Amino acid sequence: MLGIRTVKCLSSLGDQFARISLKIPNLTRGKNFRNYPKLRLPYWFVRQETVKHDDLISRDNKQFVQEVLHDQFGVPSLIKGVMTYPNASSGLHTGEAPQVEWRPFMRRTGVIAKKIGEYPLWLKNGKKIRTTLLQVIDNHVVKYYPPESFDPKSRSKIRNLNRYGCVLVGAASTDPSVLTKEYCGLFKDSGVMPKARLARFIISPEAQLLPGTPLNVTHFRVGDFVDVRGKTLDRGFQGVMKRWGFHGMPASHGQTKTHRRPGNIGGGGEKGRVWPGKKMPGHMGNRYRVMRGLRIWRINTKYNVMWVQGNAICGEVNNFVTVLDSILPLRRCTTAPAFPTHFESTEELPENIWHEDVHNFDDPTILYEPE
């Protein structure tokens, strides 16, 4: 009898472990990967900055290198509020891309912008809204990858990815003498000056752009909805109250060193363990997050600045973010945007473009009608 009972107990334990092992992959609460902060560069991004040795080059040689740089790209000057080189794009872009009729669900490129601050706006009904200022800094197309040669080699939620292409966009021209030879090689065949920031956008083949094509804030329209992707603030190792918003333990008499602790982290019994995805102390921030469906309320064409809805865009001031058309079903473009982008023309655009619901500060606020 003792032997039979022992066998039954072992078989029941085996069934329990089998049930636990079958349930483990589905216990991550909607995610099948661990969300650790990524402190490394993308696989396609080669080493950018070179090691500086000031003792290996004389002052005369430094001056000679700068003269060669200025002869090729021009003297740095203030263009649209940004210090850059006048000939940042030496011009493989010889003309406009072939015009293609826009259709819904077509994907076009985005832009790289810098978060420069926050500013309030007022609607015509008196309501105050908070906005974030994003400045599109010296964007140029570096390279286009057709669908047959684009291989992301990474996890992506986009269906039928093999029918999309990819465009490499650079922002903020920089001095190539401080960059590595491998990094400068990315711009060799594009006719574009080396950029400090790079980003890739998945686009439809009909929205391809020639290398050297400039991208300005007029790529978007006032009233459009955009998705903004940026890296959150790196707050280091934090507890559960700051990281997840836990209430904490009672702060009454008798509590001993448990005021900011999480409490119980797992149950007992046959499944006595910590479940995957449990909210616990850990590294907070330094992750890429996307704010979706933000409306553009105002555009300044002189300085390439857009006023975007909200004040919770990821990153500190002067951090770079990527801006692209919103993919939310109810906030997609219903009318044809500037497809594949807005090309500069002879007609002059107004300096400030306001949304119809936003109060223009140049307009009077009080009107007196004669009796």
PDB file of N, CA and C in Angstrom, residues 1 4 11 21 53 87 124 158 163 178 181 193 202 223-225 236 238 244 254 274 277-278 281 283 291-292 308 332:
ATOM      1  N   MET A   1       0.829  -1.206   0.000  1.00  0.00           N
ATOM      2  CA  MET A   1       0.000   0.000   0.000  1.00  0.00           C
ATOM      3  C   MET A   1       0.867   1.261   0.000  1.00  0.00           C
ATOM      4  N   ILE A   4       2.172   1.937  -3.537  1.00  0.00           N
ATOM      5  CA  ILE A   4       1.152   2.439  -4.457  1.00  0.00           C
ATOM      6  C   ILE A   4       0.879   3.918  -4.192  1.00  0.00           C
ATOM      7  N   SER A  11       3.178  10.740  -9.501  1.00  0.00           N
ATOM      8  CA  SER A  11       2.494  11.024 -10.761  1.00  0.00           C
ATOM      9  C   SER A  11       1.731  12.338 -10.690  1.00  0.00           C
ATOM     10  N   SER A  21       4.802  24.024 -16.507  1.00  0.00           N
ATOM     11  CA  SER A  21       5.700  24.259 -17.638  1.00  0.00           C
ATOM     12  C   SER A  21       4.945  24.655 -18.893  1.00  0.00           C
ATOM     13  N   HIS A  53      43.018  62.566 -30.407  1.00  0.00           N
ATOM     14  CA  HIS A  53      44.392  62.727 -29.936  1.00  0.00           C
ATOM     15  C   HIS A  53      44.893  64.071 -30.455  1.00  0.00           C
ATOM     16  N   ASN A  87      26.143  73.983 -47.646  1.00  0.00           N
ATOM     17  CA  ASN A  87      26.158  72.948 -48.674  1.00  0.00           C
ATOM     18  C   ASN A  87      26.117  71.566 -48.037  1.00  0.00           C
ATOM     19  N   LYS A 124     -10.005  79.321 -29.490  1.00  0.00           N
ATOM     20  CA  LYS A 124     -10.878  80.468 -29.637  1.00  0.00           C
ATOM     21  C   LYS A 124     -12.025  80.471 -28.638  1.00  0.00           C
ATOM     22  N   ILE A 158       4.798  44.865 -37.976  1.00  0.00           N
ATOM     23  CA  ILE A 158       4.208  45.260 -39.246  1.00  0.00           C
ATOM     24  C   ILE A 158       3.977  44.025 -40.098  1.00  0.00           C
ATOM     25  N   ARG A 163       6.981  43.790 -48.302  1.00  0.00           N
ATOM     26  CA  ARG A 163       6.491  44.640 -49.391  1.00  0.00           C
ATOM     27  C   ARG A 163       6.729  46.114 -49.103  1.00  0.00           C
ATOM     28  N   VAL A 178      35.837  64.549 -36.951  1.00  0.00           N
ATOM     29  CA  VAL A 178      35.774  63.898 -35.645  1.00  0.00           C
ATOM     30  C   VAL A 178      35.033  62.571 -35.714  1.00  0.00           C
ATOM     31  N   LYS A 181      35.954  56.554 -40.085  1.00  0.00           N
ATOM     32  CA  LYS A 181      35.917  56.317 -41.527  1.00  0.00           C
ATOM     33  C   LYS A 181      34.705  55.471 -41.895  1.00  0.00           C
ATOM     34  N   MET A 193      26.277  65.606 -46.402  1.00  0.00           N
ATOM     35  CA  MET A 193      27.295  65.769 -45.372  1.00  0.00           C
ATOM     36  C   MET A 193      26.999  64.851 -44.195  1.00  0.00           C
ATOM     37  N   ILE A 202      10.155  52.936 -42.237  1.00  0.00           N
ATOM     38  CA  ILE A 202       9.592  51.966 -43.163  1.00  0.00           C
ATOM     39  C   ILE A 202       8.526  52.667 -43.996  1.00  0.00           C
ATOM     40  N   GLY A 223      -3.149  70.437 -38.142  1.00  0.00           N
ATOM     41  CA  GLY A 223      -4.334  69.607 -37.952  1.00  0.00           C
ATOM     42  C   GLY A 223      -4.070  68.130 -38.098  1.00  0.00           C
ATOM     43  N   ASP A 224      -2.916  67.740 -38.658  1.00  0.00           N
ATOM     44  CA  ASP A 224      -2.590  66.326 -38.795  1.00  0.00           C
ATOM     45  C   ASP A 224      -2.252  65.727 -37.436  1.00  0.00           C
ATOM     46  N   PHE A 225      -2.409  64.405 -37.330  1.00  0.00           N
ATOM     47  CA  PHE A 225      -2.041  63.667 -36.130  1.00  0.00           C
ATOM     48  C   PHE A 225      -0.748  62.905 -36.409  1.00  0.00           C
ATOM     49  N   GLY A 236      17.525  55.675 -13.390  1.00  0.00           N
ATOM     50  CA  GLY A 236      18.307  54.741 -12.611  1.00  0.00           C
ATOM     51  C   GLY A 236      17.450  53.717 -11.885  1.00  0.00           C
ATOM     52  N   GLN A 238      15.052  52.428  -9.209  1.00  0.00           N
ATOM     53  CA  GLN A 238      14.006  53.041  -8.395  1.00  0.00           C
ATOM     54  C   GLN A 238      13.143  51.960  -7.761  1.00  0.00           C
ATOM     55  N   TRP A 244       6.304  52.227 -10.259  1.00  0.00           N
ATOM     56  CA  TRP A 244       4.993  51.703 -10.642  1.00  0.00           C
ATOM     57  C   TRP A 244       3.832  52.421  -9.979  1.00  0.00           C
ATOM     58  N   GLY A 254       4.111  51.224  14.779  1.00  0.00           N
ATOM     59  CA  GLY A 254       4.297  49.787  14.723  1.00  0.00           C
ATOM     60  C   GLY A 254       4.907  49.298  13.427  1.00  0.00           C
ATOM     61  N   VAL A 274       7.554  33.483  -7.931  1.00  0.00           N
ATOM     62  CA  VAL A 274       7.261  34.828  -8.422  1.00  0.00           C
ATOM     63  C   VAL A 274       6.880  34.718  -9.894  1.00  0.00           C
ATOM     64  N   GLY A 277       6.702  38.989 -15.037  1.00  0.00           N
ATOM     65  CA  GLY A 277       6.006  40.249 -15.227  1.00  0.00           C
ATOM     66  C   GLY A 277       5.613  40.942 -13.945  1.00  0.00           C
ATOM     67  N   LYS A 278       6.031  40.407 -12.791  1.00  0.00           N
ATOM     68  CA  LYS A 278       5.695  41.034 -11.522  1.00  0.00           C
ATOM     69  C   LYS A 278       6.352  42.406 -11.418  1.00  0.00           C
ATOM     70  N   PRO A 281      11.039  46.516  -7.917  1.00  0.00           N
ATOM     71  CA  PRO A 281      12.051  47.552  -8.117  1.00  0.00           C
ATOM     72  C   PRO A 281      12.998  47.178  -9.254  1.00  0.00           C
ATOM     73  N   HIS A 283      15.424  49.076 -12.888  1.00  0.00           N
ATOM     74  CA  HIS A 283      15.871  50.232 -13.663  1.00  0.00           C
ATOM     75  C   HIS A 283      14.656  50.927 -14.271  1.00  0.00           C
ATOM     76  N   MET A 291       4.426  58.242 -28.273  1.00  0.00           N
ATOM     77  CA  MET A 291       3.200  58.970 -27.981  1.00  0.00           C
ATOM     78  C   MET A 291       2.407  59.065 -29.272  1.00  0.00           C
ATOM     79  N   ARG A 292       1.230  58.482 -29.302  1.00  0.00           N
ATOM     80  CA  ARG A 292       0.471  58.348 -30.550  1.00  0.00           C
ATOM     81  C   ARG A 292      -0.708  59.314 -30.577  1.00  0.00           C
ATOM     82  N   VAL A 308       3.110  70.698 -31.038  1.00  0.00           N
ATOM     83  CA  VAL A 308       2.459  69.393 -30.975  1.00  0.00           C
ATOM     84  C   VAL A 308       1.706  69.278 -29.661  1.00  0.00           C
ATOM     85  N   ARG A 332      -5.808  58.492 -38.747  1.00  0.00           N
ATOM     86  CA  ARG A 332      -5.017  58.470 -39.968  1.00  0.00           C
ATOM     87  C   ARG A 332      -5.402  59.631 -40.873  1.00  0.00           C
TER      88      ARG A 332
END
